[in-house]
mmCIF file of N, CA, C and O in Angstrom:
data_model
loop_
_atom_site.group_PDB
_atom_site.id
_atom_site.type_symbol
_atom_site.label_atom_id
_atom_site.label_comp_id
_atom_site.label_asym_id
_atom_site.label_seq_id
_atom_site.Cartn_x
_atom_site.Cartn_y
_atom_site.Cartn_z
ATOM 1 N N MET D 1 0.908 -1.254 -0.214
ATOM 2 C CA MET D 1 -0.091 -0.155 -0.133
ATOM 3 C C MET D 1 1.203 1.318 -0.028
ATOM 4 O O MET D 1 2.015 1.386 0.700
ATOM 5 N N THR D 2 0.397 1.981 -0.982
ATOM 6 C CA THR D 2 1.452 3.768 -0.964
ATOM 7 C C THR D 2 0.657 4.190 -0.198
ATOM 8 O O THR D 2 -0.444 4.195 0.672
ATOM 9 N N ASP D 3 1.260 5.564 0.275
ATOM 10 C CA ASP D 3 0.869 6.917 0.910
ATOM 11 C C ASP D 3 -0.778 7.162 0.695
ATOM 12 O O ASP D 3 -1.504 7.471 1.114
ATOM 13 N N ASP D 4 -0.769 6.905 -0.927
ATOM 14 C CA ASP D 4 -2.165 7.571 -1.592
ATOM 15 C C ASP D 4 -3.197 6.263 -1.830
ATOM 16 O O ASP D 4 -3.988 6.716 -2.335
ATOM 17 N N LYS D 5 -2.704 5.338 -1.185
ATOM 18 C CA LYS D 5 -3.712 4.001 -1.592
ATOM 19 C C LYS D 5 -4.333 3.094 -0.436
ATOM 20 O O LYS D 5 -3.385 3.433 0.824
ATOM 21 N N PHE D 6 -5.259 2.794 -0.203
ATOM 22 C CA PHE D 6 -5.994 2.144 0.746
ATOM 23 C C PHE D 6 -7.081 1.076 -0.013
ATOM 24 O O PHE D 6 -7.218 1.067 -1.292
ATOM 25 N N ASP D 7 -7.106 -0.157 0.740
ATOM 26 C CA ASP D 7 -8.042 -1.198 0.219
ATOM 27 C C ASP D 7 -9.559 -1.001 0.683
ATOM 28 O O ASP D 7 -9.691 -1.307 1.608
ATOM 29 N N ALA D 8 -10.652 -0.642 -0.205
ATOM 30 C CA ALA D 8 -11.504 0.291 -0.313
ATOM 31 C C ALA D 8 -12.033 -1.064 0.250
ATOM 32 O O ALA D 8 -13.025 -1.083 1.226
ATOM 33 N N GLN D 9 -11.991 -2.422 -0.439
ATOM 34 C CA GLN D 9 -13.330 -3.448 -0.305
ATOM 35 C C GLN D 9 -12.618 -3.892 1.029
ATOM 36 O O GLN D 9 -13.691 -4.393 1.820
ATOM 37 N N GLU D 10 -11.250 -3.968 1.611
ATOM 38 C CA GLU D 10 -11.060 -4.218 3.058
ATOM 39 C C GLU D 10 -11.816 -3.196 4.215
ATOM 40 O O GLU D 10 -12.362 -3.992 5.124
ATOM 41 N N ILE D 11 -11.870 -2.215 3.742
ATOM 42 C CA ILE D 11 -12.770 -1.212 4.742
ATOM 43 C C ILE D 11 -13.958 -1.556 4.375
ATOM 44 O O ILE D 11 -14.594 -1.735 5.663
ATOM 45 N N ARG D 12 -14.685 -1.576 3.384
ATOM 46 C CA ARG D 12 -16.239 -2.020 3.510
ATOM 47 C C ARG D 12 -16.487 -2.984 4.147
ATOM 48 O O ARG D 12 -17.453 -3.340 5.012
ATOM 49 N N ALA D 13 -15.540 -4.115 4.057
ATOM 50 C CA ALA D 13 -15.823 -5.511 4.920
ATOM 51 C C ALA D 13 -15.725 -5.423 6.134
ATOM 52 O O ALA D 13 -16.632 -6.152 6.822
ATOM 53 N N LEU D 14 -14.846 -4.597 6.452
ATOM 54 C CA LEU D 14 -15.024 -4.362 8.307
ATOM 55 C C LEU D 14 -15.894 -3.866 8.827
ATOM 56 O O LEU D 14 -16.808 -3.692 9.753
ATOM 57 N N LEU D 15 -16.553 -2.453 7.900
ATOM 58 C CA LEU D 15 -17.757 -1.928 8.309
ATOM 59 C C LEU D 15 -18.846 -2.800 8.255
ATOM 60 O O LEU D 15 -19.764 -2.801 9.212
ATOM 61 N N LYS D 16 -18.958 -3.984 7.248
ATOM 62 C CA LYS D 16 -20.034 -4.838 7.737
ATOM 63 C C LYS D 16 -20.058 -5.827 8.659
ATOM 64 O O LYS D 16 -21.000 -5.978 9.211
ATOM 65 N N GLU D 17 -18.524 -5.963 8.674
ATOM 66 C CA GLU D 17 -18.636 -6.769 9.947
ATOM 67 C C GLU D 17 -18.708 -6.497 11.064
ATOM 68 O O GLU D 17 -19.198 -7.136 12.051
ATOM 69 N N ARG D 18 -18.774 -5.343 11.431
ATOM 70 C CA ARG D 18 -19.165 -4.585 12.519
ATOM 71 C C ARG D 18 -20.204 -4.030 12.852
ATOM 72 O O ARG D 18 -20.500 -3.171 13.686
ATOM 73 N N ASN D 19 -21.137 -4.272 11.633
ATOM 74 C CA ASN D 19 -22.463 -3.239 11.447
ATOM 75 C C ASN D 19 -22.417 -1.557 11.544
ATOM 76 O O ASN D 19 -22.420 -1.095 12.441
ATOM 77 N N ALA D 20 -21.263 -1.049 11.166
ATOM 78 C CA ALA D 20 -20.761 -0.109 11.152
ATOM 79 C C ALA D 20 -21.357 1.270 9.729
ATOM 80 O O ALA D 20 -21.483 0.217 8.744
ATOM 81 N N ILE D 21 -21.194 2.379 9.772
ATOM 82 C CA ILE D 21 -21.726 3.193 8.771
ATOM 83 C C ILE D 21 -20.492 4.245 8.590
ATOM 84 O O ILE D 21 -19.993 4.476 9.805
ATOM 85 N N LEU D 22 -20.094 4.690 7.894
ATOM 86 C CA LEU D 22 -19.176 5.378 7.329
ATOM 87 C C LEU D 22 -19.371 6.455 6.941
ATOM 88 O O LEU D 22 -20.216 6.657 5.829
ATOM 89 N N LEU D 23 -18.937 7.616 7.905
ATOM 90 C CA LEU D 23 -19.734 8.783 7.424
ATOM 91 C C LEU D 23 -18.348 9.969 6.712
ATOM 92 O O LEU D 23 -17.468 9.816 7.667
ATOM 93 N N ALA D 24 -18.309 10.603 5.797
ATOM 94 C CA ALA D 24 -17.455 11.495 5.563
ATOM 95 C C ALA D 24 -17.926 13.000 5.345
ATOM 96 O O ALA D 24 -19.044 13.240 4.775
ATOM 97 N N HIS D 25 -17.418 13.785 6.047
ATOM 98 C CA HIS D 25 -17.786 15.221 5.660
ATOM 99 C C HIS D 25 -17.372 15.475 4.200
ATOM 100 O O HIS D 25 -16.371 15.220 3.944
ATOM 101 N N ASN D 26 -18.191 16.506 3.829
ATOM 102 C CA ASN D 26 -17.823 17.061 2.624
ATOM 103 C C ASN D 26 -16.459 17.614 2.018
ATOM 104 O O ASN D 26 -16.432 17.753 0.988
ATOM 105 N N TYR D 27 -15.762 17.988 3.113
ATOM 106 C CA TYR D 27 -14.435 18.562 2.746
ATOM 107 C C TYR D 27 -13.368 17.506 2.582
ATOM 108 O O TYR D 27 -12.097 17.575 2.478
ATOM 109 N N GLN D 28 -13.775 16.116 2.953
ATOM 110 C CA GLN D 28 -12.778 14.719 2.812
ATOM 111 C C GLN D 28 -12.376 14.921 1.388
ATOM 112 O O GLN D 28 -13.201 14.828 0.637
ATOM 113 N N ARG D 29 -11.490 13.972 0.979
ATOM 114 C CA ARG D 29 -10.951 13.754 -0.166
ATOM 115 C C ARG D 29 -11.892 12.856 -0.973
ATOM 116 O O ARG D 29 -12.650 12.005 -0.114
ATOM 117 N N PRO D 30 -11.901 13.114 -2.194
ATOM 118 C CA PRO D 30 -12.868 12.342 -2.919
ATOM 119 C C PRO D 30 -12.789 10.499 -2.581
ATOM 120 O O PRO D 30 -14.274 10.057 -3.196
ATOM 121 N N GLU D 31 -11.952 10.394 -2.473
ATOM 122 C CA GLU D 31 -11.530 8.418 -2.537
ATOM 123 C C GLU D 31 -12.401 8.408 -1.118
ATOM 124 O O GLU D 31 -12.697 6.891 -1.141
ATOM 125 N N ILE D 32 -12.214 9.260 -0.154
ATOM 126 C CA ILE D 32 -12.672 8.643 1.367
ATOM 127 C C ILE D 32 -14.393 8.755 0.931
ATOM 128 O O ILE D 32 -15.391 8.224 1.363
ATOM 129 N N GLN D 33 -14.961 10.070 0.387
ATOM 130 C CA GLN D 33 -16.029 10.214 0.127
ATOM 131 C C GLN D 33 -16.935 9.209 -0.753
ATOM 132 O O GLN D 33 -18.098 8.632 -0.359
ATOM 133 N N ASP D 34 -16.025 8.428 -1.642
ATOM 134 C CA ASP D 34 -16.666 7.361 -2.598
ATOM 135 C C ASP D 34 -16.769 6.298 -1.820
ATOM 136 O O ASP D 34 -17.814 5.603 -2.346
ATOM 137 N N ILE D 35 -16.133 5.502 -0.803
ATOM 138 C CA ILE D 35 -16.783 4.654 0.280
ATOM 139 C C ILE D 35 -17.411 4.914 1.291
ATOM 140 O O ILE D 35 -17.931 4.015 1.828
ATOM 141 N N ALA D 36 -17.648 6.180 1.323
ATOM 142 C CA ALA D 36 -18.487 6.544 2.614
ATOM 143 C C ALA D 36 -19.938 5.945 2.590
ATOM 144 O O ALA D 36 -20.355 5.919 0.874
ATOM 145 N N ASP D 37 -20.842 5.584 3.187
ATOM 146 C CA ASP D 37 -22.188 5.263 3.333
ATOM 147 C C ASP D 37 -22.867 7.009 3.207
ATOM 148 O O ASP D 37 -23.859 6.846 2.395
ATOM 149 N N LEU D 38 -22.223 7.704 3.852
ATOM 150 C CA LEU D 38 -23.098 9.107 3.538
ATOM 151 C C LEU D 38 -22.013 10.241 3.831
ATOM 152 O O LEU D 38 -21.082 9.951 4.442
ATOM 153 N N THR D 39 -22.258 11.248 3.023
ATOM 154 C CA THR D 39 -21.494 12.096 2.732
ATOM 155 C C THR D 39 -22.263 13.574 3.098
ATOM 156 O O THR D 39 -23.410 13.488 2.727
ATOM 157 N N GLY D 40 -21.692 14.693 3.601
ATOM 158 C CA GLY D 40 -22.829 16.013 3.664
ATOM 159 C C GLY D 40 -21.950 16.859 4.955
ATOM 160 O O GLY D 40 -20.949 16.443 5.002
ATOM 161 N N ASP D 41 -22.822 17.531 5.467
ATOM 162 C CA ASP D 41 -22.324 18.302 6.517
ATOM 163 C C ASP D 41 -22.516 17.520 7.858
ATOM 164 O O ASP D 41 -23.227 16.623 7.856
ATOM 165 N N SER D 42 -22.211 18.419 8.696
ATOM 166 C CA SER D 42 -21.643 17.683 9.951
ATOM 167 C C SER D 42 -23.397 17.163 10.780
ATOM 168 O O SER D 42 -23.322 16.039 11.101
ATOM 169 N N LEU D 43 -23.816 18.177 11.260
ATOM 170 C CA LEU D 43 -25.240 18.156 11.725
ATOM 171 C C LEU D 43 -26.157 17.062 10.954
ATOM 172 O O LEU D 43 -26.666 16.202 11.338
ATOM 173 N N ASP D 44 -26.144 17.289 9.744
ATOM 174 C CA ASP D 44 -27.087 16.471 8.416
ATOM 175 C C ASP D 44 -26.478 14.817 9.048
ATOM 176 O O ASP D 44 -27.090 14.124 8.892
ATOM 177 N N LEU D 45 -25.235 14.652 8.542
ATOM 178 C CA LEU D 45 -24.478 13.484 8.810
ATOM 179 C C LEU D 45 -24.723 12.774 9.895
ATOM 180 O O LEU D 45 -25.389 11.327 10.146
ATOM 181 N N SER D 46 -24.934 13.312 11.151
ATOM 182 C CA SER D 46 -25.189 12.692 12.333
ATOM 183 C C SER D 46 -26.853 12.265 12.718
ATOM 184 O O SER D 46 -26.865 11.574 13.056
ATOM 185 N N ILE D 47 -27.633 13.173 12.487
ATOM 186 C CA ILE D 47 -28.978 13.056 12.053
ATOM 187 C C ILE D 47 -29.319 11.891 11.234
ATOM 188 O O ILE D 47 -29.985 10.879 11.897
ATOM 189 N N LYS D 48 -28.661 11.676 10.146
ATOM 190 C CA LYS D 48 -28.853 10.511 9.301
ATOM 191 C C LYS D 48 -28.580 9.391 9.771
ATOM 192 O O LYS D 48 -29.405 8.208 9.719
ATOM 193 N N ALA D 49 -27.244 9.590 10.287
ATOM 194 C CA ALA D 49 -26.725 8.148 11.108
ATOM 195 C C ALA D 49 -27.348 7.443 11.905
ATOM 196 O O ALA D 49 -27.855 6.380 12.297
ATOM 197 N N ALA D 50 -28.183 8.766 13.025
ATOM 198 C CA ALA D 50 -28.678 8.068 14.227
ATOM 199 C C ALA D 50 -30.000 7.229 13.689
ATOM 200 O O ALA D 50 -30.758 6.699 14.200
ATOM 201 N N LYS D 51 -30.524 7.397 12.476
ATOM 202 C CA LYS D 51 -31.735 6.903 11.831
ATOM 203 C C LYS D 51 -31.575 5.422 11.336
ATOM 204 O O LYS D 51 -32.070 4.619 10.861
ATOM 205 N N THR D 52 -30.224 5.199 11.174
ATOM 206 C CA THR D 52 -29.554 3.690 10.796
ATOM 207 C C THR D 52 -29.963 2.619 11.805
ATOM 208 O O THR D 52 -29.708 3.265 12.814
ATOM 209 N N ASP D 53 -29.365 1.518 11.293
ATOM 210 C CA ASP D 53 -29.577 0.472 12.168
ATOM 211 C C ASP D 53 -27.869 0.044 12.611
ATOM 212 O O ASP D 53 -27.782 -0.963 13.263
ATOM 213 N N ALA D 54 -27.369 0.704 12.307
ATOM 214 C CA ALA D 54 -25.956 0.691 12.640
ATOM 215 C C ALA D 54 -25.314 0.653 14.020
ATOM 216 O O ALA D 54 -25.999 1.398 14.853
ATOM 217 N N ASP D 55 -24.558 -0.351 14.565
ATOM 218 C CA ASP D 55 -24.210 -0.043 15.728
ATOM 219 C C ASP D 55 -23.008 0.668 15.816
ATOM 220 O O ASP D 55 -22.931 1.207 16.998
ATOM 221 N N VAL D 56 -22.214 0.983 14.958
ATOM 222 C CA VAL D 56 -20.924 1.829 14.924
ATOM 223 C C VAL D 56 -20.797 2.758 13.846
ATOM 224 O O VAL D 56 -21.327 2.513 13.189
ATOM 225 N N ILE D 57 -21.018 4.264 14.296
ATOM 226 C CA ILE D 57 -20.827 5.163 13.466
ATOM 227 C C ILE D 57 -19.075 5.381 13.235
ATOM 228 O O ILE D 57 -18.562 5.754 14.356
ATOM 229 N N VAL D 58 -18.516 5.507 12.418
ATOM 230 C CA VAL D 58 -17.172 5.778 11.791
ATOM 231 C C VAL D 58 -17.348 7.246 10.867
ATOM 232 O O VAL D 58 -17.930 7.276 10.158
ATOM 233 N N PHE D 59 -16.791 8.080 11.955
ATOM 234 C CA PHE D 59 -16.982 9.759 11.161
ATOM 235 C C PHE D 59 -15.701 10.455 10.956
ATOM 236 O O PHE D 59 -14.954 10.642 11.397
ATOM 237 N N CYS D 60 -15.554 10.821 9.477
ATOM 238 C CA CYS D 60 -14.375 11.009 8.918
ATOM 239 C C CYS D 60 -14.817 12.516 8.949
ATOM 240 O O CYS D 60 -15.627 13.254 8.109
ATOM 241 N N GLY D 61 -14.241 13.477 9.751
ATOM 242 C CA GLY D 61 -14.406 14.690 10.241
ATOM 243 C C GLY D 61 -13.826 15.378 11.400
ATOM 244 O O GLY D 61 -12.371 14.881 11.577
ATOM 245 N N VAL D 62 -13.887 16.209 11.819
ATOM 246 C CA VAL D 62 -13.388 16.856 12.877
ATOM 247 C C VAL D 62 -14.209 16.403 14.294
ATOM 248 O O VAL D 62 -15.296 15.534 14.303
ATOM 249 N N ARG D 63 -13.362 16.436 15.597
ATOM 250 C CA ARG D 63 -13.856 15.956 16.747
ATOM 251 C C ARG D 63 -15.255 16.606 17.001
ATOM 252 O O ARG D 63 -15.850 15.481 17.330
ATOM 253 N N PHE D 64 -15.456 17.588 16.851
ATOM 254 C CA PHE D 64 -16.779 18.235 17.444
ATOM 255 C C PHE D 64 -18.202 17.129 16.483
ATOM 256 O O PHE D 64 -19.000 17.341 17.004
ATOM 257 N N MET D 65 -17.656 17.072 15.353
ATOM 258 C CA MET D 65 -18.645 15.958 14.365
ATOM 259 C C MET D 65 -18.886 14.982 14.885
ATOM 260 O O MET D 65 -20.038 14.134 14.996
ATOM 261 N N ALA D 66 -18.059 14.167 15.493
ATOM 262 C CA ALA D 66 -18.011 13.012 16.086
ATOM 263 C C ALA D 66 -18.977 13.073 17.722
ATOM 264 O O ALA D 66 -19.880 12.167 18.001
ATOM 265 N N GLU D 67 -18.595 14.185 17.963
ATOM 266 C CA GLU D 67 -19.400 14.466 19.341
ATOM 267 C C GLU D 67 -20.607 14.590 19.281
ATOM 268 O O GLU D 67 -21.296 14.190 20.108
ATOM 269 N N THR D 68 -21.002 15.297 18.039
ATOM 270 C CA THR D 68 -22.452 15.606 17.741
ATOM 271 C C THR D 68 -23.015 14.169 17.496
ATOM 272 O O THR D 68 -24.378 13.779 18.112
ATOM 273 N N ALA D 69 -22.238 13.488 16.728
ATOM 274 C CA ALA D 69 -22.856 11.881 16.238
ATOM 275 C C ALA D 69 -23.348 11.184 17.635
ATOM 276 O O ALA D 69 -24.256 10.623 17.670
ATOM 277 N N SER D 70 -22.419 11.299 18.564
ATOM 278 C CA SER D 70 -22.465 10.675 19.946
ATOM 279 C C SER D 70 -23.731 11.323 20.909
ATOM 280 O O SER D 70 -24.387 10.226 21.317
ATOM 281 N N ILE D 71 -23.644 12.253 20.764
ATOM 282 C CA ILE D 71 -24.869 13.412 21.413
ATOM 283 C C ILE D 71 -26.180 12.372 20.751
ATOM 284 O O ILE D 71 -27.314 12.190 21.650
ATOM 285 N N VAL D 72 -26.392 12.368 19.407
ATOM 286 C CA VAL D 72 -27.752 11.894 18.704
ATOM 287 C C VAL D 72 -27.744 10.717 18.878
ATOM 288 O O VAL D 72 -28.615 10.293 18.479
ATOM 289 N N SER D 73 -27.097 9.953 19.157
ATOM 290 C CA SER D 73 -27.159 8.447 18.868
ATOM 291 C C SER D 73 -26.302 7.725 20.185
ATOM 292 O O SER D 73 -25.262 7.315 20.144
ATOM 293 N N PRO D 74 -26.754 8.215 21.424
ATOM 294 C CA PRO D 74 -26.138 7.804 22.532
ATOM 295 C C PRO D 74 -26.251 5.753 22.752
ATOM 296 O O PRO D 74 -25.104 5.886 23.309
ATOM 297 N N ASP D 75 -26.910 5.386 21.760
ATOM 298 C CA ASP D 75 -26.923 3.874 21.990
ATOM 299 C C ASP D 75 -26.020 3.212 21.010
ATOM 300 O O ASP D 75 -25.850 1.968 21.125
ATOM 301 N N LYS D 76 -25.331 4.049 20.092
ATOM 302 C CA LYS D 76 -24.062 3.796 19.077
ATOM 303 C C LYS D 76 -22.850 4.026 19.640
ATOM 304 O O LYS D 76 -22.680 5.248 20.232
ATOM 305 N N THR D 77 -21.715 3.535 18.900
ATOM 306 C CA THR D 77 -20.540 3.476 19.246
ATOM 307 C C THR D 77 -20.255 4.371 18.265
ATOM 308 O O THR D 77 -19.900 4.295 17.043
ATOM 309 N N VAL D 78 -19.325 5.490 18.596
ATOM 310 C CA VAL D 78 -18.909 6.341 17.552
ATOM 311 C C VAL D 78 -17.274 6.607 17.324
ATOM 312 O O VAL D 78 -16.955 6.835 18.704
ATOM 313 N N LEU D 79 -16.631 6.243 16.376
ATOM 314 C CA LEU D 79 -15.417 6.168 16.192
ATOM 315 C C LEU D 79 -14.727 7.289 15.147
ATOM 316 O O LEU D 79 -15.675 7.551 14.212
ATOM 317 N N MET D 80 -13.808 7.599 15.516
ATOM 318 C CA MET D 80 -13.315 8.895 14.643
ATOM 319 C C MET D 80 -11.779 8.496 14.232
ATOM 320 O O MET D 80 -10.980 8.213 15.040
ATOM 321 N N PRO D 81 -11.490 7.964 12.889
ATOM 322 C CA PRO D 81 -10.136 7.478 12.589
ATOM 323 C C PRO D 81 -9.349 8.796 12.643
ATOM 324 O O PRO D 81 -9.829 9.898 12.792
ATOM 325 N N ARG D 82 -7.871 8.437 12.766
ATOM 326 C CA ARG D 82 -7.056 9.687 13.119
ATOM 327 C C ARG D 82 -5.835 9.266 12.072
ATOM 328 O O ARG D 82 -5.495 8.340 11.750
ATOM 329 N N ARG D 83 -5.465 10.198 11.536
ATOM 330 C CA ARG D 83 -4.389 10.430 10.961
ATOM 331 C C ARG D 83 -2.849 9.418 11.494
ATOM 332 O O ARG D 83 -2.665 10.035 12.311
ATOM 333 N N THR D 84 -2.446 8.562 10.727
ATOM 334 C CA THR D 84 -0.946 8.186 11.123
ATOM 335 C C THR D 84 -0.052 8.001 9.593
ATOM 336 O O THR D 84 -0.966 7.959 8.873
ATOM 337 N N ARG D 85 0.965 7.435 10.266
ATOM 338 C CA ARG D 85 1.948 7.405 9.308
ATOM 339 C C ARG D 85 1.380 6.328 8.061
ATOM 340 O O ARG D 85 1.899 6.435 6.905
ATOM 341 N N ASP D 86 0.820 5.270 8.936
ATOM 342 C CA ASP D 86 0.532 3.749 7.978
ATOM 343 C C ASP D 86 -0.470 4.277 7.201
ATOM 344 O O ASP D 86 -1.205 3.649 6.175
ATOM 345 N N VAL D 87 -1.796 5.253 7.461
ATOM 346 C CA VAL D 87 -2.942 5.493 7.038
ATOM 347 C C VAL D 87 -2.913 7.136 6.665
ATOM 348 O O VAL D 87 -3.668 7.678 7.346
ATOM 349 N N PRO D 88 -2.128 7.547 5.920
ATOM 350 C CA PRO D 88 -2.272 9.432 5.838
ATOM 351 C C PRO D 88 -3.243 9.810 5.063
ATOM 352 O O PRO D 88 -3.641 10.999 5.359
ATOM 353 N N TRP D 89 -4.014 9.248 4.685
ATOM 354 C CA TRP D 89 -5.389 9.522 3.763
ATOM 355 C C TRP D 89 -6.502 9.983 4.672
ATOM 356 O O TRP D 89 -7.593 10.477 4.467
ATOM 357 N N LEU D 90 -6.381 9.531 5.872
ATOM 358 C CA LEU D 90 -7.215 9.846 7.193
ATOM 359 C C LEU D 90 -7.171 11.233 7.431
ATOM 360 O O LEU D 90 -6.156 11.822 8.078
ATOM 361 N N THR D 91 -8.265 12.046 7.734
ATOM 362 C CA THR D 91 -7.943 13.603 8.276
ATOM 363 C C THR D 91 -9.063 13.505 9.376
ATOM 364 O O THR D 91 -10.039 12.589 9.799
#
């Protein structure tokens, strides 16, 4: 895997395995938006995610967005990917 590549199929498989939904804010890179279940603005994404049957919300955005998702979905686990040397495409 190069710095700009990731395995979208593997990510989708992991999301399915964990009954998770991937949210991507509008400013995320196109390749992140392409694999996301939902894209949009922060509040709209949190509200839409709350209406799903997902157990886990993975929010590609900034911290307050994940906090909002947690508030409107207190029964769901909310995760936020972080940028690392191995996964530089996450913001």
